[in-house]
Coordinates of C-alpha atoms in Angstrom, one line a residue:
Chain M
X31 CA 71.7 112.2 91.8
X32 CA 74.6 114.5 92.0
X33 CA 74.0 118.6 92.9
X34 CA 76.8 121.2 93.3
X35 CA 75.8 124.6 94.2
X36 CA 78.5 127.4 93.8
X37 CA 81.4 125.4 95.5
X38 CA 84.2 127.0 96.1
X39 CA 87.5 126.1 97.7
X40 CA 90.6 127.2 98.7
X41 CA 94.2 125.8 99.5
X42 CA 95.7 128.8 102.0
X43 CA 94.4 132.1 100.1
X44 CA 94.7 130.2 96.5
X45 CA 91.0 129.7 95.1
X46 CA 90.9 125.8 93.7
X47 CA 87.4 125.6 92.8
X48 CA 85.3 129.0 91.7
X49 CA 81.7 128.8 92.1
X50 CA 81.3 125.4 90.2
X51 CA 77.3 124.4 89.6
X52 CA 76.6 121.3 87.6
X53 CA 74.2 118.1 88.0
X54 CA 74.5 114.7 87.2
X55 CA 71.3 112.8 87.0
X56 CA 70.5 109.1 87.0
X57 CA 72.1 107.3 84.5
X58 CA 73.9 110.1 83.5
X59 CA 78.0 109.8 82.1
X60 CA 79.5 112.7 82.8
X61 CA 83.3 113.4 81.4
X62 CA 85.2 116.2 82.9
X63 CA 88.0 117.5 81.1
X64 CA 90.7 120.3 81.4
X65 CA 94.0 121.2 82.0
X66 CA 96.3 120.1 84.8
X67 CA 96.3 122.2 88.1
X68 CA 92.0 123.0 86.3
X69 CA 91.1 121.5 89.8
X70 CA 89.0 119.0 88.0
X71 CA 90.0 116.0 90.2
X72 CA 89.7 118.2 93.5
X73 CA 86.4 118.9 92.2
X74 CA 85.3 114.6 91.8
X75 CA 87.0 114.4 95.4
X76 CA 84.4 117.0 97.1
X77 CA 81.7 114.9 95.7
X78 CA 82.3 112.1 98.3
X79 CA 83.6 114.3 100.6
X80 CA 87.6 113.1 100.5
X81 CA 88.7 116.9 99.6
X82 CA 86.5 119.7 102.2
X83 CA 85.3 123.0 100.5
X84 CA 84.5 126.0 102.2
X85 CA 81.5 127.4 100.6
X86 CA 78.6 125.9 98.1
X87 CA 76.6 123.3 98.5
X88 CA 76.9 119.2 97.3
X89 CA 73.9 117.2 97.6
X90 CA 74.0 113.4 96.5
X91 CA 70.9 111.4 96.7
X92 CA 69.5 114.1 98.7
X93 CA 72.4 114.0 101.7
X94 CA 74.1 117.3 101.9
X95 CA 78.2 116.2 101.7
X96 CA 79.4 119.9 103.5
X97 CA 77.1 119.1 106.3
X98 CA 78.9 118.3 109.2
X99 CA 76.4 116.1 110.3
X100 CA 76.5 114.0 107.5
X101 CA 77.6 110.3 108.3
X102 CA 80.1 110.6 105.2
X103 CA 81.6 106.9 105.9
X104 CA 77.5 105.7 105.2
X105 CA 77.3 108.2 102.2
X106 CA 80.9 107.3 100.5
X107 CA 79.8 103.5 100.6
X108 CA 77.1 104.1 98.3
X109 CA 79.5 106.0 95.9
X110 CA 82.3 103.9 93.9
X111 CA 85.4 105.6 93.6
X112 CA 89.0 105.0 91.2
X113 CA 91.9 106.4 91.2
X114 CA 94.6 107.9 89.0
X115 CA 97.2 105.3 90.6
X116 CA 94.2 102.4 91.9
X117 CA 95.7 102.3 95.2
X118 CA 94.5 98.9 95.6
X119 CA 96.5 97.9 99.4
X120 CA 99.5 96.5 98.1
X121 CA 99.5 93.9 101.8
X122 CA 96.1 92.4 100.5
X123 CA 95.1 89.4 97.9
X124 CA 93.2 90.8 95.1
X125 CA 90.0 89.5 96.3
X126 CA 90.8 90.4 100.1
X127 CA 90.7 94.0 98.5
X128 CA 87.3 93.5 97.3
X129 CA 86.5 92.0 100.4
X130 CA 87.3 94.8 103.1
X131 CA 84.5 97.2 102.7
X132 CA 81.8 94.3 101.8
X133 CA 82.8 92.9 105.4
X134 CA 83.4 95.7 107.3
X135 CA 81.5 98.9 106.3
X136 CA 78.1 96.9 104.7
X137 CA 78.4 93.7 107.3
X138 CA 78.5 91.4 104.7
X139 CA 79.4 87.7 105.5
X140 CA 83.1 86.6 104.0
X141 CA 81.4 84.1 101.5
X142 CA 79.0 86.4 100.3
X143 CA 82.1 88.9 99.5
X144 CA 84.1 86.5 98.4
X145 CA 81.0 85.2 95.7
X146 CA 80.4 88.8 94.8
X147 CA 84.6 89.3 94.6
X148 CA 84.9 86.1 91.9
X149 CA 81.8 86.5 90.0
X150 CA 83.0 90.6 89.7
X151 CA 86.7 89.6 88.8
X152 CA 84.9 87.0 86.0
X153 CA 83.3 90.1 84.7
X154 CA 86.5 92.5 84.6
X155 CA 88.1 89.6 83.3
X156 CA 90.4 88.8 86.0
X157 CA 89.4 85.5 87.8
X158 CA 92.3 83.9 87.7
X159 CA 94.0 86.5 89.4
X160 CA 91.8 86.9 92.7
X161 CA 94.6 85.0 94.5
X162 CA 97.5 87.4 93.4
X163 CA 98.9 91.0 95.2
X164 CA 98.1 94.1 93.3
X165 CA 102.3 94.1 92.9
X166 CA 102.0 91.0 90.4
X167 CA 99.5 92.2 88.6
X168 CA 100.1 94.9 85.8
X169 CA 98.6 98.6 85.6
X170 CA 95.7 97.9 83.4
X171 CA 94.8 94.8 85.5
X172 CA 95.2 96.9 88.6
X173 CA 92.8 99.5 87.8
X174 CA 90.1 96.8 86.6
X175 CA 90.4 95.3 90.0
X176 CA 89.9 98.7 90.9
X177 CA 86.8 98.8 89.5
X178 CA 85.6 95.8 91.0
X179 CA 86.4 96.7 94.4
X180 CA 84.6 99.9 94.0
X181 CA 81.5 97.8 92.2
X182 CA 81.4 95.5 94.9
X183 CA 79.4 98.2 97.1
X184 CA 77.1 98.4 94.7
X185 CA 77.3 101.9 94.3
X186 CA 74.8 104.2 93.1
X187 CA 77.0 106.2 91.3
X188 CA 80.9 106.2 90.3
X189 CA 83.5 108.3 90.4
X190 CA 86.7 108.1 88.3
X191 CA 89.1 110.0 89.1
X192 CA 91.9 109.8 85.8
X193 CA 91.7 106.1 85.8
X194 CA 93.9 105.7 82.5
X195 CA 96.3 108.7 83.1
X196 CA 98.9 106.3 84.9
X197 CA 98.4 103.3 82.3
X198 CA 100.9 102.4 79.7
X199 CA 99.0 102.5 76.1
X200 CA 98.6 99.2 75.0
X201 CA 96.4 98.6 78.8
X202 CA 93.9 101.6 78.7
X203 CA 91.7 99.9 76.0
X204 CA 91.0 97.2 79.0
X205 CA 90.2 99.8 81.3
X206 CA 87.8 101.9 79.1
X207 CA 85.8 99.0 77.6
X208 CA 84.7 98.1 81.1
X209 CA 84.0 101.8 81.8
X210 CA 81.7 102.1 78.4
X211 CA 80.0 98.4 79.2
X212 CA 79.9 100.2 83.0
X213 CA 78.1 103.4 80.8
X214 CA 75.9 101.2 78.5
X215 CA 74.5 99.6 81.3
X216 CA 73.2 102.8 82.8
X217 CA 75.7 103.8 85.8
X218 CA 75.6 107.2 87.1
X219 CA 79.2 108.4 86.4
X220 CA 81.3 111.4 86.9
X221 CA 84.6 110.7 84.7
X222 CA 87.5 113.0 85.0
X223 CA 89.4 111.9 82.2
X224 CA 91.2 113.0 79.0
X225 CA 90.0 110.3 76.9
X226 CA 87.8 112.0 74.3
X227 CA 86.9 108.8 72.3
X228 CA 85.7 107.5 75.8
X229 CA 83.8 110.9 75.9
X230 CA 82.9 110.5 72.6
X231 CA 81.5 107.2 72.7
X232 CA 79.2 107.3 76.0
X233 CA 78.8 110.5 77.8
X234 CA 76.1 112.6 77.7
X235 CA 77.5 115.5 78.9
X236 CA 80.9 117.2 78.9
X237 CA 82.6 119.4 81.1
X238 CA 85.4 121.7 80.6
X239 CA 87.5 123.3 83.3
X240 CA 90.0 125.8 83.6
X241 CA 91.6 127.8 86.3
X242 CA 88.9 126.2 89.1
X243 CA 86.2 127.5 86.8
X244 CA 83.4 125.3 84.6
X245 CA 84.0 127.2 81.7
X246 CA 82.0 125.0 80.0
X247 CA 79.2 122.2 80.5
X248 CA 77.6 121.4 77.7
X249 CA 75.9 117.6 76.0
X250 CA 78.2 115.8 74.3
X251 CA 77.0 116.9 70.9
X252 CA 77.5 120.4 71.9
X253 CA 80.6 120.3 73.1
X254 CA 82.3 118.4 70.3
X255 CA 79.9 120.5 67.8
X256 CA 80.5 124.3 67.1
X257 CA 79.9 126.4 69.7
X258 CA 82.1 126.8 72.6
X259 CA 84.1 128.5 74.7
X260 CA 87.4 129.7 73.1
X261 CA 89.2 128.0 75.7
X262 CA 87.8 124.8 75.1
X263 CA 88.5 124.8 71.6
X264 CA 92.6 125.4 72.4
X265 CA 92.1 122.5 74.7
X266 CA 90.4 120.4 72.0
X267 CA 93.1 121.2 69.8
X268 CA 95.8 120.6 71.9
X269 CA 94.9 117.0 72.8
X270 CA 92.8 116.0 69.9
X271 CA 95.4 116.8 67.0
X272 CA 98.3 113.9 67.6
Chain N
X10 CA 151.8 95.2 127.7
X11 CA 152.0 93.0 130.7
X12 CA 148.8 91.1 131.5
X13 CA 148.4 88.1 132.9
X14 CA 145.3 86.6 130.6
X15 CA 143.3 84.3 132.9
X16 CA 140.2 82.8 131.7
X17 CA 139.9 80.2 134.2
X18 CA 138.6 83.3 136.5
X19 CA 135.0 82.6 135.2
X20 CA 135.2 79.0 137.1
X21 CA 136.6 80.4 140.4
X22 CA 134.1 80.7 143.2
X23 CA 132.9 84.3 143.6
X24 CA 133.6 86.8 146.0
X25 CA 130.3 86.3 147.8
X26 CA 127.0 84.4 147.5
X27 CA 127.1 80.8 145.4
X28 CA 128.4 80.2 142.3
X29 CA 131.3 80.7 140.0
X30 CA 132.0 84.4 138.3
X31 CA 130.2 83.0 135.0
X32 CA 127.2 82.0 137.1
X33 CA 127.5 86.2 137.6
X34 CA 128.0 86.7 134.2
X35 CA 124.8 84.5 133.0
X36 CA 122.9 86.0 136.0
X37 CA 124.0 90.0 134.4
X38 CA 122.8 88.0 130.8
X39 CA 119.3 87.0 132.4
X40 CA 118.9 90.8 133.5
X41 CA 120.2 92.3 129.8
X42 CA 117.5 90.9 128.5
X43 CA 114.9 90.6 130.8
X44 CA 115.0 94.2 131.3
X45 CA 115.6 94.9 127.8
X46 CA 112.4 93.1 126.6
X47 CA 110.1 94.2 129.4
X48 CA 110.7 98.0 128.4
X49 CA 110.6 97.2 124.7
X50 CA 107.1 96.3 125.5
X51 CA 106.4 99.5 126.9
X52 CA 108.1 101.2 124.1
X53 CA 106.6 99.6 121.4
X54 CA 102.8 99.8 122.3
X55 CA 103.5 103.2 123.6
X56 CA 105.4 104.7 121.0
X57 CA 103.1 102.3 118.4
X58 CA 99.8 105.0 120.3
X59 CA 101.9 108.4 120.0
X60 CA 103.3 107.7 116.6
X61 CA 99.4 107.0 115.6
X62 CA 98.1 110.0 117.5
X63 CA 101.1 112.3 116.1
X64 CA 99.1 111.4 112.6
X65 CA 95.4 111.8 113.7
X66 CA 93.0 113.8 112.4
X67 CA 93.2 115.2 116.3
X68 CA 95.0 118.6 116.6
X69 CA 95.1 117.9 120.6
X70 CA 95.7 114.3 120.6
X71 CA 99.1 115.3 117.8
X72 CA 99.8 117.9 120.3
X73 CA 99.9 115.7 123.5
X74 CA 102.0 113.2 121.1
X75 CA 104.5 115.7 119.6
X76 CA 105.0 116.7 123.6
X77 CA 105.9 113.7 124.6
X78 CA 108.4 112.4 122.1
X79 CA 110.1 115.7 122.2
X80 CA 110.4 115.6 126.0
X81 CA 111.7 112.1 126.1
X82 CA 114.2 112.0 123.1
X83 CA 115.5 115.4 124.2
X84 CA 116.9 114.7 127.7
X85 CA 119.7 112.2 128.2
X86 CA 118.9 108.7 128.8
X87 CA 121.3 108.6 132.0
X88 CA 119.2 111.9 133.1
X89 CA 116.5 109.9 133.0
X90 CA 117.6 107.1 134.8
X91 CA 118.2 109.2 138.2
X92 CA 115.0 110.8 137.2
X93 CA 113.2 107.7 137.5
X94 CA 114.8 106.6 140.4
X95 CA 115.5 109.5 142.5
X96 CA 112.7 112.1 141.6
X97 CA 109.9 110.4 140.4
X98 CA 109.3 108.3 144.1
X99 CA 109.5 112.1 145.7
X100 CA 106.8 113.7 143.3
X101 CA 104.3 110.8 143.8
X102 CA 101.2 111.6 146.3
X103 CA 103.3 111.0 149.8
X104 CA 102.1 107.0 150.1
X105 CA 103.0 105.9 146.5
X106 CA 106.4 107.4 146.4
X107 CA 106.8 105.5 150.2
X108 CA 105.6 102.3 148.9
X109 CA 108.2 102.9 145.7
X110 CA 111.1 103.5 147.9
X111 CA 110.1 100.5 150.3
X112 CA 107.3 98.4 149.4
X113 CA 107.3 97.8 145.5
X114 CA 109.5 94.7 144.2
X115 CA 112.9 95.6 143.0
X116 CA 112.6 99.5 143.0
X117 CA 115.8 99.7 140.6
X118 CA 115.0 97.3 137.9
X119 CA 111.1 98.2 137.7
X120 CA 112.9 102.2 137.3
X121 CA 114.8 100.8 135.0
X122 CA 112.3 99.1 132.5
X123 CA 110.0 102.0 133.5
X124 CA 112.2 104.7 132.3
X125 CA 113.9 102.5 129.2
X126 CA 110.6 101.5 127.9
X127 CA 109.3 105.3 127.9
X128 CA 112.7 106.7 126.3
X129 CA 112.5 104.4 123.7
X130 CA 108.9 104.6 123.3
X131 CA 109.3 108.3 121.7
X132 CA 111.9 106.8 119.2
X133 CA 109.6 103.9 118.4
X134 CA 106.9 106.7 118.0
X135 CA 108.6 108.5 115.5
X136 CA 109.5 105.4 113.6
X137 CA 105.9 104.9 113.5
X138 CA 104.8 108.1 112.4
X139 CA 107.1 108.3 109.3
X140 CA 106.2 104.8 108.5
X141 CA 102.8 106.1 108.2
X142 CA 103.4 109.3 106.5
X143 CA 105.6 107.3 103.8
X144 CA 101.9 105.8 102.5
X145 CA 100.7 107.7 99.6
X146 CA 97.7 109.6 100.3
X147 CA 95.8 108.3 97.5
X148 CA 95.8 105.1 100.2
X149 CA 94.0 107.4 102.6
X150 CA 91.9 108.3 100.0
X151 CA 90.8 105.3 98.7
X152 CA 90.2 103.8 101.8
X153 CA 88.2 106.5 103.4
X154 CA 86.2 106.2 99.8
X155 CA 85.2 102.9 100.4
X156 CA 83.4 104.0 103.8
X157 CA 85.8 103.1 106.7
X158 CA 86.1 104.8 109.3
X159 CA 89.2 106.5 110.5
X160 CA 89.7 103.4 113.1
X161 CA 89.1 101.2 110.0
X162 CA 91.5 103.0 107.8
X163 CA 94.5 102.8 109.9
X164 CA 93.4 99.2 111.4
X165 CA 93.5 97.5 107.7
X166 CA 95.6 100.4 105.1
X167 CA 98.1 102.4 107.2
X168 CA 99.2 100.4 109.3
X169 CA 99.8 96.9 108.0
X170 CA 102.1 98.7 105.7
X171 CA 103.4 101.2 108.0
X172 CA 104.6 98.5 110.4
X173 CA 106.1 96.7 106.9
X174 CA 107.6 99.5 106.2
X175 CA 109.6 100.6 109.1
X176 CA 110.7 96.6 110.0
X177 CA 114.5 97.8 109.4
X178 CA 114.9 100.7 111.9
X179 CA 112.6 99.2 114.3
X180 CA 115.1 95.9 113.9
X181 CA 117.8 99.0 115.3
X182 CA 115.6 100.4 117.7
X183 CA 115.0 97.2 119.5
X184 CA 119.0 96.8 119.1
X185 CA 119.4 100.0 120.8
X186 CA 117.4 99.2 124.4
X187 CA 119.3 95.8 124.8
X188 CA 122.8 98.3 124.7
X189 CA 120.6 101.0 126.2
X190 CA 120.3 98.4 129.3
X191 CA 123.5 99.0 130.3
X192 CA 122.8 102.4 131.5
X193 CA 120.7 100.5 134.0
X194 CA 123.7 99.9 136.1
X195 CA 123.9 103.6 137.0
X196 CA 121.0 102.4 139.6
X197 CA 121.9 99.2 140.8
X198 CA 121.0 97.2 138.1
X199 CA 123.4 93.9 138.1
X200 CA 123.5 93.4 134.5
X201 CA 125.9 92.6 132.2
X202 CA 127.6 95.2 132.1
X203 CA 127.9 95.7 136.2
X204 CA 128.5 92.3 136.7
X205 CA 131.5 92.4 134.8
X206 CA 132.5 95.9 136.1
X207 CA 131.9 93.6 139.7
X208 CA 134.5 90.8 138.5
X209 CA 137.2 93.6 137.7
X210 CA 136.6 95.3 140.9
X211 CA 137.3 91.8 142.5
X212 CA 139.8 89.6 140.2
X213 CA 141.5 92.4 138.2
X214 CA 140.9 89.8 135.1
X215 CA 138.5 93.2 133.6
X216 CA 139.7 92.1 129.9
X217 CA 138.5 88.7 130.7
X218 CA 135.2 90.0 131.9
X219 CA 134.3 92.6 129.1
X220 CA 135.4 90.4 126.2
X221 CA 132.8 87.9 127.4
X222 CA 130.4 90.4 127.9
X223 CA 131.6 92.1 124.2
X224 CA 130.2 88.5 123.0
X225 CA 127.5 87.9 125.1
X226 CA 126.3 91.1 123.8
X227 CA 126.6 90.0 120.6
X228 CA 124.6 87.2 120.7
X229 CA 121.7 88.6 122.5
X230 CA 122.2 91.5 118.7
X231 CA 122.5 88.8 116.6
X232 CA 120.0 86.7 117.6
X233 CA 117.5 89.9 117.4
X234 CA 118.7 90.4 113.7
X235 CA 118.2 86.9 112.8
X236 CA 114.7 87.4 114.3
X237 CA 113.9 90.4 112.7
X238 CA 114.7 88.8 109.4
X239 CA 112.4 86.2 109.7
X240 CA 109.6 88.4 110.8
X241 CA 110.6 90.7 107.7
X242 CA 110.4 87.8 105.4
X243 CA 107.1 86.4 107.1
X244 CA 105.9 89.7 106.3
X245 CA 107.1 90.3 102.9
X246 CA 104.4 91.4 100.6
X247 CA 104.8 90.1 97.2
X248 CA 105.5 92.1 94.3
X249 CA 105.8 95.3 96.4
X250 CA 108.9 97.2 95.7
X251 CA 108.1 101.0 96.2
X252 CA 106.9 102.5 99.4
X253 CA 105.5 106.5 99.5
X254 CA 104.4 107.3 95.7
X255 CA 104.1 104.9 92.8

């Protein structure tokens, strides 16, 4: 579903990403992990093309992102995206933001959104919010509308891009039980996150960055077993042990 | 200080044509703002293009942008005035810059919207642009995620807030071409201001004239701030406090 080929990018002469390789397949949860400034959410943003990289190859559902003649706004409407900080459009009702891409980018008629918008708020748990502005709403709410809006495509694959780093506590339980029931359900996902139970819990692979570098992809069971990289293991340590 | 305060001069008959001196004053009022909202709506359509442009993906397109806003904010308004009206007719192909001078209907006060609305147009530009570049660029993100197009993205993300956003200096920009307007006269436009220069010149009652004209002045402001409130309140999105980050 997913393909990069020794992608490599650079900001100016500093090197971001360093020959990263790694697959997702169909139905695959994949969590990436690392520390800040690891370039792991540059790495989700060359996926749909948001962030440019200068050499390697991306290939998703067999279109080739780095192409230039690649109709990325086609190819990103397939692929759900979430964001650290949601950036739902702050001017917009919460189901006009599920709306705008229905209508505009897959030509869908308002009601059919607007169906698609209520019975996806019912199943984030939202609907009686679909009439508020993202400012009334709180973070955890936010992100699930978020979610929906991305959903609403009906992607082929999602990509989340820190979705609970932003959230207070007590709201990233909401968000990650409709990330696992998202996972369970078989949705092709790419998770950069430092959520280990959510890793824990539904990925099937694990990938550990550092420096711009996959110093480690390995399945779950692996990577939370014995062997691994040194690296990984401080990491682990660090976040794991409070 | 001896002056003799006469504000019955605004009912006396005028030096020449029909009338009183207020029907001067009101007829100065009618071109204040006449002029003033013509050229604001040059500036703010042009300016509304360049400030987009100056924040395209478009390296050319930026460069012709940054051009013009920094040749139109850079030279004095007054310059530009005489510019408008003197040079401008003699750098045209030989029969437009005849039919400026002669043919085209009121050569000064068409220079003057012409050359107000295209000064203010590279403020209102820049306005634009930093209402823009105030959105977080996790906006731009998001939105280009969901598959619009770069049309799409600034049509429905950037700038519905980007116009939201800069509703307070615009409210000061739009201020500035009604008092901008008064440069006008420089050419020939009667407006407020040169009508009551006009009444001094005649009655001597110049205290008389520019106190009314102080206050007309302020009501055409006033009336713009009031306006720009409601439009500020009609646009109010709820629950929004923040602007660039979160």
């Amino acid at each position: 579903m997913i393909e990069m080929k020794n992608v490599s990018k650079w900001y100016g002469k500093f090197q971001v990403l360093k020959d990263c390789s790694t697959r997702v397949e169909k139905g695959q949860v994949v969590v990436v992990c690392g520390p800040s400034g690891s370039g792991k959410s540059t790495l989700i943003k060359c996926v749909n093309g948001l962030e440019p990289f200068q050499k390697g190859e991306i290939v998703v559902n067999g279109v080739s992102v780095g192409d230039p003649g690649t109709d990325l706004p086609r190819l990103r409407s397939h692929i759900g995206m979430v964001f650290q900080n949601f950036e739902l459009f702050p001017h917009m009702k919460v189901t006009d933001n599920i709306n705008l891409a229905q209508v505009k980018v897959l030509g869908r008629s308002k009601e059919e959104a607007s169906e698609k918008a209520h019975s996806l708020l019912e199943r984030v748990g939202l609907k009686d919010q679909a009439e508020k502005y993202p400012g009334q709403l709180s973070g955890g709410q936010q992100q699930r509308v978020a979610i929906a809006r991305a959903l609403a495509m009906d992607p082929i694959a999602m990509l989340f891009d820190e979705p609970t780093s932003a959230l207070d506590p007590e709201m990233i339980n909401e968000v990650l039980d409709v990330m696992v029931e998202l996972a369970q359900e078989g949705m092709t996902m790419m998770v950069v996150t430092h959520e280990m139970g959510f890793a824990k819990k539904v990925a099937h692979r694990v990938i550990f960055m550092d420096y711009g570098e996959i110093v480690e992809d390995a399945t779950k069971d692996e990577f939370f077993g014995s062997p691994r990289s040194e690296r990984a293991v401080q990491f682990l340590s660090k976040i794991l042990h409070h | 200080m001896a002056y003799n305060w006469n504000w019955g001069v605004f009912f006396q008959d005028a030096m020449f044509g029909p009338g009183t001196y207020l029907d001067w004053m009101l007829s100065g009022l009618k071109w204040t703002v006449v002029v003033s909202l013509a050229a604001w709506l040059i500036a703010f359509s042009v300016g509304s293009v360049l400030g987009v442009l100056r924040t395209t993906s478009f390296r050319f397109l930026r460069g012709v942008a940054a051009t013009y806003v920094e040749i139109f904010r850079n030279v004095p308004l007054l310059v530009q005035m005489f510019i408008w009206y003197f040079v401008v007719p003699e750098l045209m192909p030989k029969d437009v810059g005849r039919w400026m001078k002669t043919g085209m209907p009121m050569p000064e006060h068409t220079s003057a919207i012409l050359c107000l609305g295209f000064y203010t147009a590279s403020r209102v530009a820049e306005q634009v642009r930093s209402g823009i570049e105030s959105i977080s660029r996790g906006q731009t993100y998001a939105a280009y995620a969901m598959g619009l197009t770069e049309v799409q993205v600034y049509r429905h993300v950037l700038l519905p807030m980007g116009y939201r956003i800069i509703i307070p200096p615009m409210t000061s920009e739009f201020l500035s071409i009604f008092k901008n307007s008064s440069v006008a006269l420089t050419i020939g436009v009667l407006e407020l201001t040169a009508q009551s220069r006009q009444i001094t010149e005649f009655t001597f009652q110049g205290f008389e004239a520019f106190t009314l004209a102080t206050v007309l002045y302020i009501m055409i402001t006033m009336t713009v701030i009031l306006l720009m409130r409601v439009v500020e309140g009609r646009f109010r999105v709820p629950g929004f406090i923040g602007t660039g980050g979160r």
